[in-house]
PDB file of C-alpha atoms in Angstrom:
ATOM      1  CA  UNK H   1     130.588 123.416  89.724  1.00 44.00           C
ATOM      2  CA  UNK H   2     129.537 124.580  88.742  1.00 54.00           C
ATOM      3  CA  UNK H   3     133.117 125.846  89.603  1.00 56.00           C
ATOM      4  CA  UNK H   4     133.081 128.107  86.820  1.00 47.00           C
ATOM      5  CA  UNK H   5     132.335 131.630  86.231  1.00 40.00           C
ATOM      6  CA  UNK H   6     133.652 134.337  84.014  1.00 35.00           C
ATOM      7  CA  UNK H   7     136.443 134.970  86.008  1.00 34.00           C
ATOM      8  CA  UNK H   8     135.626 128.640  89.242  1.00 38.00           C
ATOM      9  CA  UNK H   9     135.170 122.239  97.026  1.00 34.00           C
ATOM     10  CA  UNK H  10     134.061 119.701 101.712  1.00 31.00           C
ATOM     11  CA  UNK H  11     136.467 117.935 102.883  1.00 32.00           C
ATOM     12  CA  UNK H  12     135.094 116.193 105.481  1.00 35.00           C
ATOM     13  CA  UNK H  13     136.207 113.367 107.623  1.00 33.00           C
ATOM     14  CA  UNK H  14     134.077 110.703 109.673  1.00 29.00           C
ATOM     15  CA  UNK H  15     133.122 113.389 111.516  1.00 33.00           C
ATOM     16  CA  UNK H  16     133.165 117.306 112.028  1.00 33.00           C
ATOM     17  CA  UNK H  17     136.245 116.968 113.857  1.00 32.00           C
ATOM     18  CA  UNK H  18     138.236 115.383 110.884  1.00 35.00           C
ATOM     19  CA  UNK H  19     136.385 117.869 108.590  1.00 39.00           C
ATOM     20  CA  UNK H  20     137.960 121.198 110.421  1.00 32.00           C
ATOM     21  CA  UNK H  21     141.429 119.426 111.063  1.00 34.00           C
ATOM     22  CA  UNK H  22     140.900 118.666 107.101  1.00 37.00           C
ATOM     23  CA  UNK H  23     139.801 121.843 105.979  1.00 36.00           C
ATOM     24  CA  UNK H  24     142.608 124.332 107.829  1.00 31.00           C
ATOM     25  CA  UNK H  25     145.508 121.828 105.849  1.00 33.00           C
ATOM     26  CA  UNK H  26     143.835 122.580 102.959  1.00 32.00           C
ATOM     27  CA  UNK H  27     143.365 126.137 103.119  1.00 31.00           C
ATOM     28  CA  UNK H  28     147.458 126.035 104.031  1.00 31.00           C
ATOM     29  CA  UNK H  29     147.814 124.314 100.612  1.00 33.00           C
ATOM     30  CA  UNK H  30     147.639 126.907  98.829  1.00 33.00           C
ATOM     31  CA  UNK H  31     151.044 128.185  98.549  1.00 34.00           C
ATOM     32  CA  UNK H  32     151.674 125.801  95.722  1.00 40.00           C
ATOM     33  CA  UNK H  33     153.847 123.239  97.423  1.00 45.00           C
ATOM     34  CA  UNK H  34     153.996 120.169  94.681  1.00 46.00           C
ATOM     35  CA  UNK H  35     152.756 117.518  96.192  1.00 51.00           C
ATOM     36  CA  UNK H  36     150.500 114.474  94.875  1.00 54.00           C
ATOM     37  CA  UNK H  37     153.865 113.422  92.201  1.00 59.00           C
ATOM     38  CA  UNK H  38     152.759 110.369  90.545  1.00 59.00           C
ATOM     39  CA  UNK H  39     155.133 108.279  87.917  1.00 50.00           C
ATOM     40  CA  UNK H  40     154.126 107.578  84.431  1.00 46.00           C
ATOM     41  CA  UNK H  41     154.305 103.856  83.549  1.00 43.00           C
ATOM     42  CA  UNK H  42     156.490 103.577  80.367  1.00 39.00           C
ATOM     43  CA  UNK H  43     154.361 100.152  79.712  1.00 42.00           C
ATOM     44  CA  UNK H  44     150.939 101.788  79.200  1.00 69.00           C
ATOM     45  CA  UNK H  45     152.456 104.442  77.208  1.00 83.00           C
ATOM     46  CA  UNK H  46     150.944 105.315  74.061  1.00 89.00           C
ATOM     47  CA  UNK H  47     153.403 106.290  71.310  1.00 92.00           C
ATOM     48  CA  UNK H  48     150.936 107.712  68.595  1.00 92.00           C
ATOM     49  CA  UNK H  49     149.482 109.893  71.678  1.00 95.00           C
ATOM     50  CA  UNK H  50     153.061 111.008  72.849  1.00 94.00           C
ATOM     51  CA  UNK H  51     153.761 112.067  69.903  1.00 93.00           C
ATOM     52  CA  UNK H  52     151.378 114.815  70.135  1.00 94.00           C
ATOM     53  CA  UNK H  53     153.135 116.152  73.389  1.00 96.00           C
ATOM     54  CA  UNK H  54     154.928 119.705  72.715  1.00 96.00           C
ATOM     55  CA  UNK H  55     158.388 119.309  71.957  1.00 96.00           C
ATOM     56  CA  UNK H  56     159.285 120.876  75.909  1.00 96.00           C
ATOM     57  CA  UNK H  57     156.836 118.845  77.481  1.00 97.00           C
ATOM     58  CA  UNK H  58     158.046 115.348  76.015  1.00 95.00           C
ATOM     59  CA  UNK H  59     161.333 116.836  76.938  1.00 96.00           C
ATOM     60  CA  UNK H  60     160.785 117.862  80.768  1.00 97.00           C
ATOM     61  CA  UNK H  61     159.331 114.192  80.938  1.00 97.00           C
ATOM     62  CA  UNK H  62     156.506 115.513  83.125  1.00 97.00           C
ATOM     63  CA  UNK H  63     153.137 117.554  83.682  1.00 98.00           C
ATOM     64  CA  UNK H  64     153.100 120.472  86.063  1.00 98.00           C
ATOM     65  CA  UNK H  65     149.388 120.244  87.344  1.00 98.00           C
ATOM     66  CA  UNK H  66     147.535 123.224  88.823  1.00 98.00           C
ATOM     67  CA  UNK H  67     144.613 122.220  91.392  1.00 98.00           C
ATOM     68  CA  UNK H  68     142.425 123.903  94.020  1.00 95.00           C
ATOM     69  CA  UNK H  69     143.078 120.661  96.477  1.00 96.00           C
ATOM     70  CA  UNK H  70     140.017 121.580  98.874  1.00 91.00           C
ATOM     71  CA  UNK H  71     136.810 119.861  96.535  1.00 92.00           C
ATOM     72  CA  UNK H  72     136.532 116.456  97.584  1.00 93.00           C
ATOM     73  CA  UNK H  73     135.871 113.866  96.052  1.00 95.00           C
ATOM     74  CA  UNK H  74     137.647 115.438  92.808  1.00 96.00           C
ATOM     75  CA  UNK H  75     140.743 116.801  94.483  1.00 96.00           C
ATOM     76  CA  UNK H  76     141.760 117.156  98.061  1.00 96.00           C
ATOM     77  CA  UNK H  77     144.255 116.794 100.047  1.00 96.00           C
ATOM     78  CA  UNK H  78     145.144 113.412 102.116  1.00 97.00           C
ATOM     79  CA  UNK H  79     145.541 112.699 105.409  1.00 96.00           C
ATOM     80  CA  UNK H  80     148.740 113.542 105.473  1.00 97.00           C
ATOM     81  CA  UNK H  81     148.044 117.183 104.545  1.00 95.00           C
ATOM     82  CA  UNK H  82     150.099 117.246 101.255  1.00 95.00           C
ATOM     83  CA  UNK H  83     149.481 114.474  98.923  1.00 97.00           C
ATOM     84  CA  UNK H  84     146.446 115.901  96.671  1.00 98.00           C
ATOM     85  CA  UNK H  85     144.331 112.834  95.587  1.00 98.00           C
ATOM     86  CA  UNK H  86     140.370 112.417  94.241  1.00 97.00           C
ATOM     87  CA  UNK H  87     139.054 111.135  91.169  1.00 97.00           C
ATOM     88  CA  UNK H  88     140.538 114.125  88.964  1.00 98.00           C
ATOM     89  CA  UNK H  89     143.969 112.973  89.675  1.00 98.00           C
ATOM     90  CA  UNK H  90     143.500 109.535  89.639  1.00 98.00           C
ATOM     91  CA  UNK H  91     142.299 109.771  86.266  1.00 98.00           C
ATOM     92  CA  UNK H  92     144.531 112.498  84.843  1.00 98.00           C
ATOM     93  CA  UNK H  93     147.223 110.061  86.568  1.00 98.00           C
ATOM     94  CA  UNK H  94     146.134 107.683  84.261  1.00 97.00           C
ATOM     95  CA  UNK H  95     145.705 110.179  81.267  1.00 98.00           C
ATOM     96  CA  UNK H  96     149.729 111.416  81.745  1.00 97.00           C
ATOM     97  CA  UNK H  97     150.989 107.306  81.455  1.00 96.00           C
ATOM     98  CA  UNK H  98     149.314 107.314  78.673  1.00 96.00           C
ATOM     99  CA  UNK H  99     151.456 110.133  77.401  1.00 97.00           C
ATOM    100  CA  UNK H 100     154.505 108.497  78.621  1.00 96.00           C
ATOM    101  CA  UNK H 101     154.530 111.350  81.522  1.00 97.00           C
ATOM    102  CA  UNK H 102     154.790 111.536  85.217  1.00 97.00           C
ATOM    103  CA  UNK H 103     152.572 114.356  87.421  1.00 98.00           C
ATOM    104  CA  UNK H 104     153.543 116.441  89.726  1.00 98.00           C
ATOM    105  CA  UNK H 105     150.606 117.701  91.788  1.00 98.00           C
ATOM    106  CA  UNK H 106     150.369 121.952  92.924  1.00 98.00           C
ATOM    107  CA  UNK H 107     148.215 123.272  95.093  1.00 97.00           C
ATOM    108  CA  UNK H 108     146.784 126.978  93.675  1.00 96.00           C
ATOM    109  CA  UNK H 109     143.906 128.583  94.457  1.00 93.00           C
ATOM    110  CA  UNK H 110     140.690 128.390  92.207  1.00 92.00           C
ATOM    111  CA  UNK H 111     141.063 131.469  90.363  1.00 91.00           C
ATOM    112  CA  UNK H 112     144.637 131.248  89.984  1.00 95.00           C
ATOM    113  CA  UNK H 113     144.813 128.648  87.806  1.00 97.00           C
ATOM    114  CA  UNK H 114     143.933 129.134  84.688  1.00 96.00           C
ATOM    115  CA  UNK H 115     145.699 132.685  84.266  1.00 97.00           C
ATOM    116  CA  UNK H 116     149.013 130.335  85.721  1.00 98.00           C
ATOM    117  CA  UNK H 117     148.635 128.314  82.390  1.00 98.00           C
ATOM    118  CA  UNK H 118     148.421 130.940  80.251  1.00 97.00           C
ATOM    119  CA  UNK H 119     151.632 131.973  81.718  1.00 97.00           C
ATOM    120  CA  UNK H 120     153.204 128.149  81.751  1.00 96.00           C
ATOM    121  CA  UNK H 121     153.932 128.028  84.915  1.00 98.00           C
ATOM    122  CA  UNK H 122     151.220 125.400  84.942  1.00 98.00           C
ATOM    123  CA  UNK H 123     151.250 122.493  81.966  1.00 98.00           C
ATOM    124  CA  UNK H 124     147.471 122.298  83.123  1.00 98.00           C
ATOM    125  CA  UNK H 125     144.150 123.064  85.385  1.00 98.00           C
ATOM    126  CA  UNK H 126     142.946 119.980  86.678  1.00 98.00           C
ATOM    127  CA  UNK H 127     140.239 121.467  89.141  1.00 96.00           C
ATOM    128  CA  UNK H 128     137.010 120.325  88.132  1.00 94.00           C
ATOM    129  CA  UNK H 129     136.594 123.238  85.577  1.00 94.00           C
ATOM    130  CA  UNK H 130     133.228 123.482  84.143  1.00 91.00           C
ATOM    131  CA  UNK H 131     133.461 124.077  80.625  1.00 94.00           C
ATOM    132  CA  UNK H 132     132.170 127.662  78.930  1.00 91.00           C
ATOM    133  CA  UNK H 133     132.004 130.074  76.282  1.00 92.00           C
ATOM    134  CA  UNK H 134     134.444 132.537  78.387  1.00 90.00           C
ATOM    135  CA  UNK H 135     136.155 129.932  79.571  1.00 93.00           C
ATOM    136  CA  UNK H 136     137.024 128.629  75.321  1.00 96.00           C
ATOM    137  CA  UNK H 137     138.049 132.569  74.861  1.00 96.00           C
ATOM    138  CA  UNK H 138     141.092 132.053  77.427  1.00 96.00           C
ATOM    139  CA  UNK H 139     142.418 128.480  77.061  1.00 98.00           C
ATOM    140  CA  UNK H 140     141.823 124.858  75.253  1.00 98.00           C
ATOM    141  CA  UNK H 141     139.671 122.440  76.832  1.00 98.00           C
ATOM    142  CA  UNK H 142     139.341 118.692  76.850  1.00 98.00           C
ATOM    143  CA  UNK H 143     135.805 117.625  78.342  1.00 98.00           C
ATOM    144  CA  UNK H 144     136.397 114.342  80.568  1.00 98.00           C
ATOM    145  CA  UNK H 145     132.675 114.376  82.697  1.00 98.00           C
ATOM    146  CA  UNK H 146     129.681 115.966  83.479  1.00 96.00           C
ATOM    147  CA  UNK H 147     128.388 117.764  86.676  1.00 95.00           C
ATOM    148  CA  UNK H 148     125.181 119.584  87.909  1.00 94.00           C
ATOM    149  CA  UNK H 149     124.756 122.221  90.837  1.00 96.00           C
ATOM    150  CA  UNK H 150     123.019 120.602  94.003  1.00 96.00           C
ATOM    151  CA  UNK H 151     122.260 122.005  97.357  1.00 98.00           C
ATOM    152  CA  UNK H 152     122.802 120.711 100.143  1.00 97.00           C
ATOM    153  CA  UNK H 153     121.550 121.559 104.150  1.00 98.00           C
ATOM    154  CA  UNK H 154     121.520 120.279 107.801  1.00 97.00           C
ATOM    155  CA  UNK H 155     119.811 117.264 107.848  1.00 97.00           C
ATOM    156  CA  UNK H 156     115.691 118.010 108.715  1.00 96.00           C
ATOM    157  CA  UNK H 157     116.347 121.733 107.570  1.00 95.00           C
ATOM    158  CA  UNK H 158     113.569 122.905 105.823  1.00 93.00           C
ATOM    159  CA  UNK H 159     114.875 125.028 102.594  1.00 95.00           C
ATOM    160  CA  UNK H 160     113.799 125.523  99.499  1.00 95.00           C
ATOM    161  CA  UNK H 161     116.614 126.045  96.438  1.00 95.00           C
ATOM    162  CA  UNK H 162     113.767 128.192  95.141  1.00 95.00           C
ATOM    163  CA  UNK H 163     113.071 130.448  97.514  1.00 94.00           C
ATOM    164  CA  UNK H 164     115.852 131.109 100.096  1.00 98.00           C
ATOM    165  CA  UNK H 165     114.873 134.614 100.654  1.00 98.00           C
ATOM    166  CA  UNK H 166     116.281 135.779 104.048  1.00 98.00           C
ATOM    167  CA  UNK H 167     119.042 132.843 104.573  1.00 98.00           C
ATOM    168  CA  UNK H 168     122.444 132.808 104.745  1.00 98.00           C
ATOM    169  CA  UNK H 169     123.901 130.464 101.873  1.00 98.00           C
ATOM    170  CA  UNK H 170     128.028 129.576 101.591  1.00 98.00           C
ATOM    171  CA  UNK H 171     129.686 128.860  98.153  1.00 97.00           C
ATOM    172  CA  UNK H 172     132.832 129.180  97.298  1.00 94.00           C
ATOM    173  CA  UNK H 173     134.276 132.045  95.835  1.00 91.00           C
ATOM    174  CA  UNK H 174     134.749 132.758  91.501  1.00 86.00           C
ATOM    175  CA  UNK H 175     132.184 129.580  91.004  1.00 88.00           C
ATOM    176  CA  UNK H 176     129.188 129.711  88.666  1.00 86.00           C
ATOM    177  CA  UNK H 177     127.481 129.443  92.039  1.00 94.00           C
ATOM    178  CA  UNK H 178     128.119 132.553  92.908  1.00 95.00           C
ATOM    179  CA  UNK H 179     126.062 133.965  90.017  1.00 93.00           C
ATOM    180  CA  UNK H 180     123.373 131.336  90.776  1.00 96.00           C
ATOM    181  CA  UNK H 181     122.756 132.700  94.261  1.00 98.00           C
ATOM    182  CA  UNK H 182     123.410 136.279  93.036  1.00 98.00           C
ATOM    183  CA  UNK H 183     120.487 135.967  90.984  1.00 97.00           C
ATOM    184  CA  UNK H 184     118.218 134.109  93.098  1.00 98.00           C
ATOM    185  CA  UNK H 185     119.017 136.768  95.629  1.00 98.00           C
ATOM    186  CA  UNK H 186     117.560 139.896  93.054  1.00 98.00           C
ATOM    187  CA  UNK H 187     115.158 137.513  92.525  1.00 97.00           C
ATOM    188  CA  UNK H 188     113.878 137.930  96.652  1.00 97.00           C
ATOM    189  CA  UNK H 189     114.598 141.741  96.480  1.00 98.00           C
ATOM    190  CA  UNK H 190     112.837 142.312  93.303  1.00 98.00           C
ATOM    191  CA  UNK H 191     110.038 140.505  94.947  1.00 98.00           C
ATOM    192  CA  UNK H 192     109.722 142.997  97.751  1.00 98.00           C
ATOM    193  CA  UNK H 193     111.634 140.044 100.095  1.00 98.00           C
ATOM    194  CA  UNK H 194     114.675 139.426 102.062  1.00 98.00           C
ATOM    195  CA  UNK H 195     118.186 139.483 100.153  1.00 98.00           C
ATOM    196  CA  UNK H 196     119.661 135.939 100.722  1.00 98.00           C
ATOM    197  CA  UNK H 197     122.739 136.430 102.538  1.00 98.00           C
ATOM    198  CA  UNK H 198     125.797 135.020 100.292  1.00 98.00           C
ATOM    199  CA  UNK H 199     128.973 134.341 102.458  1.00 98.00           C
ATOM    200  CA  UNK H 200     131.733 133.078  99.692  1.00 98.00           C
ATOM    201  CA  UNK H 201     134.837 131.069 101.200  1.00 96.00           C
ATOM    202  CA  UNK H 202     138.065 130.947  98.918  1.00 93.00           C
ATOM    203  CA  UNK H 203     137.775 126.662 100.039  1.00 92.00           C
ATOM    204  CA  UNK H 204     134.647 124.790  99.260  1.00 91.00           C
ATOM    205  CA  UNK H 205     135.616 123.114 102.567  1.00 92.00           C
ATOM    206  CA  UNK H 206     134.927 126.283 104.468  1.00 95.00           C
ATOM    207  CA  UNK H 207     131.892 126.686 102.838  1.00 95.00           C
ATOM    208  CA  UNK H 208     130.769 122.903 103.786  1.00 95.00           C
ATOM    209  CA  UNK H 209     132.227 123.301 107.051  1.00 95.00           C
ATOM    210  CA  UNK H 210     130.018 126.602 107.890  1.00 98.00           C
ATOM    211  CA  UNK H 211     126.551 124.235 106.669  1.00 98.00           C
ATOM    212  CA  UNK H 212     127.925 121.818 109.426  1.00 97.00           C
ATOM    213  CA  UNK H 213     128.383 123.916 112.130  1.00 97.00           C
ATOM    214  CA  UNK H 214     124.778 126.157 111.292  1.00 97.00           C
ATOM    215  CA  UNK H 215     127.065 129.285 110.522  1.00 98.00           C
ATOM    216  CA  UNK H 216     125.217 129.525 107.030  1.00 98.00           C
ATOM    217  CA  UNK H 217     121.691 127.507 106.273  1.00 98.00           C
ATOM    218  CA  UNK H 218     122.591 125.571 102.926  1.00 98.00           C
ATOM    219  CA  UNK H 219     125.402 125.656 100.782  1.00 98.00           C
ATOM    220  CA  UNK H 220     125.537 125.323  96.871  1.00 97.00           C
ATOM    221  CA  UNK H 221     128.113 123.531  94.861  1.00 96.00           C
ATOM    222  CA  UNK H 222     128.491 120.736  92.427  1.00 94.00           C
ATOM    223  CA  UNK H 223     126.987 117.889  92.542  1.00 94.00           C
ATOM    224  CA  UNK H 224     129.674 115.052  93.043  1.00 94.00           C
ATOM    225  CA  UNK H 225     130.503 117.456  95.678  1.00 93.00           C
ATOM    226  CA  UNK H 226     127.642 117.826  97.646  1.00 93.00           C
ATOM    227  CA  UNK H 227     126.848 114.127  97.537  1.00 91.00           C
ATOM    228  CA  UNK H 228     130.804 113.182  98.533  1.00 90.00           C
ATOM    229  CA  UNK H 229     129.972 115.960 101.603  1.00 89.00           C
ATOM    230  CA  UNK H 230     126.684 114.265 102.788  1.00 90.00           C
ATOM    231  CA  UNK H 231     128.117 110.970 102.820  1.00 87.00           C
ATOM    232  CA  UNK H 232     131.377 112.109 104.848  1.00 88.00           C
ATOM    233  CA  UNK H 233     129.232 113.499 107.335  1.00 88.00           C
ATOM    234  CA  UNK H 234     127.528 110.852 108.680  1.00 87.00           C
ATOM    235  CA  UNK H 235     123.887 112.165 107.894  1.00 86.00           C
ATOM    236  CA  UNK H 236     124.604 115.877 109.208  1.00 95.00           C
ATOM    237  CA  UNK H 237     124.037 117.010 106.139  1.00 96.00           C
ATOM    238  CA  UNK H 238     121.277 116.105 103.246  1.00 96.00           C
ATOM    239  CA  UNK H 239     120.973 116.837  99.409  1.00 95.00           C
ATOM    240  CA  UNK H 240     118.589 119.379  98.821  1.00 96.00           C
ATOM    241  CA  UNK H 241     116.418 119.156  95.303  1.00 94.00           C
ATOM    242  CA  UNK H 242     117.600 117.929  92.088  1.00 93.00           C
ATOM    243  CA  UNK H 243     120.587 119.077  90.160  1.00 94.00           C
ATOM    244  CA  UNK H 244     120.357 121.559  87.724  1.00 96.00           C
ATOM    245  CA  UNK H 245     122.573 122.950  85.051  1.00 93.00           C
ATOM    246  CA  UNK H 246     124.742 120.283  84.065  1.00 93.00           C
ATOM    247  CA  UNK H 247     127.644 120.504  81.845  1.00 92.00           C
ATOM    248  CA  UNK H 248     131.070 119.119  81.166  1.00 95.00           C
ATOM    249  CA  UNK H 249     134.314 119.649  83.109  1.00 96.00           C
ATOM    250  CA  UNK H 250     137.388 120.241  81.283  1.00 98.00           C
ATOM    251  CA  UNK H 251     141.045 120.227  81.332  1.00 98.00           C
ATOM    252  CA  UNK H 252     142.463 124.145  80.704  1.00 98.00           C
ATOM    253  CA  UNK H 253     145.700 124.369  78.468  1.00 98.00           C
ATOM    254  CA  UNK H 254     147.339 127.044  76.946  1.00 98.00           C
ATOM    255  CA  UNK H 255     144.903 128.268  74.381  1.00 97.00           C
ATOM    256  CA  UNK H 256     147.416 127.362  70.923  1.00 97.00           C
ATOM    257  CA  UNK H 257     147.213 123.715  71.826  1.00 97.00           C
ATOM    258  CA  UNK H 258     144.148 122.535  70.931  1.00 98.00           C
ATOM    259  CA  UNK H 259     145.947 120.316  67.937  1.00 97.00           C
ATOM    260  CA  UNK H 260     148.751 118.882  70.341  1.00 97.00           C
ATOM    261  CA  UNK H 261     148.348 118.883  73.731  1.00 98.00           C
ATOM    262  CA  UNK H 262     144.869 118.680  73.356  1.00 98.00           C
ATOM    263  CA  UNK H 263     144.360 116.143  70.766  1.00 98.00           C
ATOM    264  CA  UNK H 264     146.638 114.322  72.811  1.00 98.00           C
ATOM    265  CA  UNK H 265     144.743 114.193  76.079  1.00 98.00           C
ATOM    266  CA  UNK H 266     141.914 113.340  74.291  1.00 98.00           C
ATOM    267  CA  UNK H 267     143.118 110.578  72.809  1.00 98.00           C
ATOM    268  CA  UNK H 268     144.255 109.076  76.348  1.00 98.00           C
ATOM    269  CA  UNK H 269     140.835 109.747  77.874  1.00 98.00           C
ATOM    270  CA  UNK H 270     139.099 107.305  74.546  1.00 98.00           C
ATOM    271  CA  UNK H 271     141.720 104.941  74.982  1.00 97.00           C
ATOM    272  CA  UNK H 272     140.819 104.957  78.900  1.00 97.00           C
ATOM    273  CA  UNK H 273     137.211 105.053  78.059  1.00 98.00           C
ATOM    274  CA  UNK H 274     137.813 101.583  76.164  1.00 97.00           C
ATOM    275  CA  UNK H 275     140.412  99.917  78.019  1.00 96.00           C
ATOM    276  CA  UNK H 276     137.674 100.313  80.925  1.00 97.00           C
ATOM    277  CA  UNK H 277     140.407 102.383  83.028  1.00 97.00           C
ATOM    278  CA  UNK H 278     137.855 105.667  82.995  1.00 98.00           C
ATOM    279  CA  UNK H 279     135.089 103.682  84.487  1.00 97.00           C
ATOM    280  CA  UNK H 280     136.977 102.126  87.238  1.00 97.00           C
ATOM    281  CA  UNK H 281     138.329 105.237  88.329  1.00 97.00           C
ATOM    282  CA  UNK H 282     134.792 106.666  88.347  1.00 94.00           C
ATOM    283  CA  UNK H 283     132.960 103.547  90.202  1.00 91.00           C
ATOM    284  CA  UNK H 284     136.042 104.100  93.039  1.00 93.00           C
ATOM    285  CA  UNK H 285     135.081 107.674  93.619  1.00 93.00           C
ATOM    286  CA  UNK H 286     131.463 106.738  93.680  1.00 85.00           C
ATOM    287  CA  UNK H 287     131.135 109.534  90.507  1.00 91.00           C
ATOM    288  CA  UNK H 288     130.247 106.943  88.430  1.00 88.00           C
ATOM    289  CA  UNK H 289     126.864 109.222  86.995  1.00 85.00           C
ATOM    290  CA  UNK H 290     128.687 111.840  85.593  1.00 92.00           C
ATOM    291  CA  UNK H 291     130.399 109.317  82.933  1.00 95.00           C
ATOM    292  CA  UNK H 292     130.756 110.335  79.778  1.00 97.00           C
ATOM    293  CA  UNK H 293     131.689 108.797  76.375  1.00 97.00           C
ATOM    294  CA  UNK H 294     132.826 111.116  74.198  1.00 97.00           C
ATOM    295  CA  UNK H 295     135.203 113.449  75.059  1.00 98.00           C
ATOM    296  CA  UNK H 296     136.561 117.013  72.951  1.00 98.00           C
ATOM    297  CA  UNK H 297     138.522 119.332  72.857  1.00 98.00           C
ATOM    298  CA  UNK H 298     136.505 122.549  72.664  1.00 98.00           C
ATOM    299  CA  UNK H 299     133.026 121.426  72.919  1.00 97.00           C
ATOM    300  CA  UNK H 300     129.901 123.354  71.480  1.00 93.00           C
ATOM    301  CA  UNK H 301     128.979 124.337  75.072  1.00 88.00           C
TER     302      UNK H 301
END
């Protein structure tokens, strides 16, 4: 992540196989079919929280969720090729009871998303948005964790994050990524060396997929990312340096609901945070590092 840039995942099974089969269902998911529905349980409701819910939300009963379902472990699509699941929407699952509100899961691409909630036709992003200052200028967010950017290559490949000069490298497409390995790429050419050789894929799965197959020499993404991909693949793939440039994710709403919607959601996430929900959701997604304690609705960043 980070999946963000001024204007924003591998699924991988067991093995390769599962990873392609994986990947093409999520590429096909997104024509925004509304899959992933989970109910709200009235019992965990909190009623000071609810409160907070616009008037046509509380009303509709529900949250209309926007995701790019191909960035496992935080969202992805299941097995059965519709229902979107990951750590992002088992927590904002758990954020939405606590509003008294079911979900109802839609696949989008990346860089659809947030310009579909400033139109409404999403309630909110949920899509591992990394929170920024042009970012804050187009919507409210609500930080819920913290990710890095980590490489990641064959296994045995000898690469350096530092100096890829000359190699083909796959991210996925409208990511702060992108501008990483822009940069790093002037970097070569101002150096009198080879340009790297970006190839961007609309699906972090593609991207992962074309490290597993040796189409492209490393890939870049975030970190839970990366480390989910290694450990799907069976030791075809291995983490490459340290992560760098971490920040928060955030939850993107329609930028005049900072004081509702937002203070809402933020209040579920603390009451998570305490009833030990958050953690539990993290430590089942492995994601546990990128914890945080605090959340707010637009951070300093």
């Amino acid at each position: 992540m980070f999946r963000t840039s001024p204007g924003r995942r591998a699924i991988l099974g067991l093995a390769v196989a599962v990873a392609l089969t994986t990947s093409m269902a999520a590429c096909g998911s997104e024509s925004g079919d509304d899959s992933g529905a989970a109910p709200a349980s009235s019992a965990s409701a909190d009623t000071s929280l609810a409160d907070k819910v616009p008037a046509d939300i509380k009303s509709a009963g529900k949250l209309i969720i926007g995701t790019d379902s191909t960035y496992a472990p935080s969202e992805f699509l299941d097995a059965d090729g519709k229902t979107v699941i990951g750590f992002d929407v088992d927590l904002f699952n758990a954020v939405g009871q606590k509003l008294g509100l079911t979900t109802e899961w839609q696949s989008a691409s990346f860089d659809s998303i947030i310009p579909g909630v400033g139109t409404k036709k999403y309630n909110v992003g949920v899509s591992s948005f990394t929170i920024n200052a042009d970012r804050l200028k187009e919507a409210t967010m609500v930080s819920y964790f913290q990710a890095g950017t980590q490489w990641a290559a064959k296994t045995g490949a000898t690469i350096n994050a530092d100096d890829a000069c000359g190699k083909k490298i796959a991210v996925q497409t409208a990511t702060v990524q992108v501008d990483d390995i822009t940069a790093r790429s002037k970097k070569c050419t101002d150096a009198g060396k080879a340009k790297i050789t970006i190839d961007q894929y609309q699906a972090q799965s593609d991207a992962t997929n074309a490290v597993v197959t040796g189409k492209d020499d490393a890939m870049l993404a975030d970190s839970p990312v990366c480390a989910y991909a290694v450990k799907q693949t069976n030791g075809q793939l291995a983490l490459v340096g340290e992560i760098y440039d971490s920040a928060p994710y955030g939850y993107v709403l329609p930028k005049d609901q900072a004081d509702t919607m937002g203070a809402a959601i933020q209040g579920a996430l603390k009451a998570l945070i305490t009833d030990g929900t958050y953690k539990t959701i993290l430590a089942k997604w492995g994601v546990d590092a990128g914890g945080i304690t605090d959340p707010a609705v637009n951070p300093t960043v």
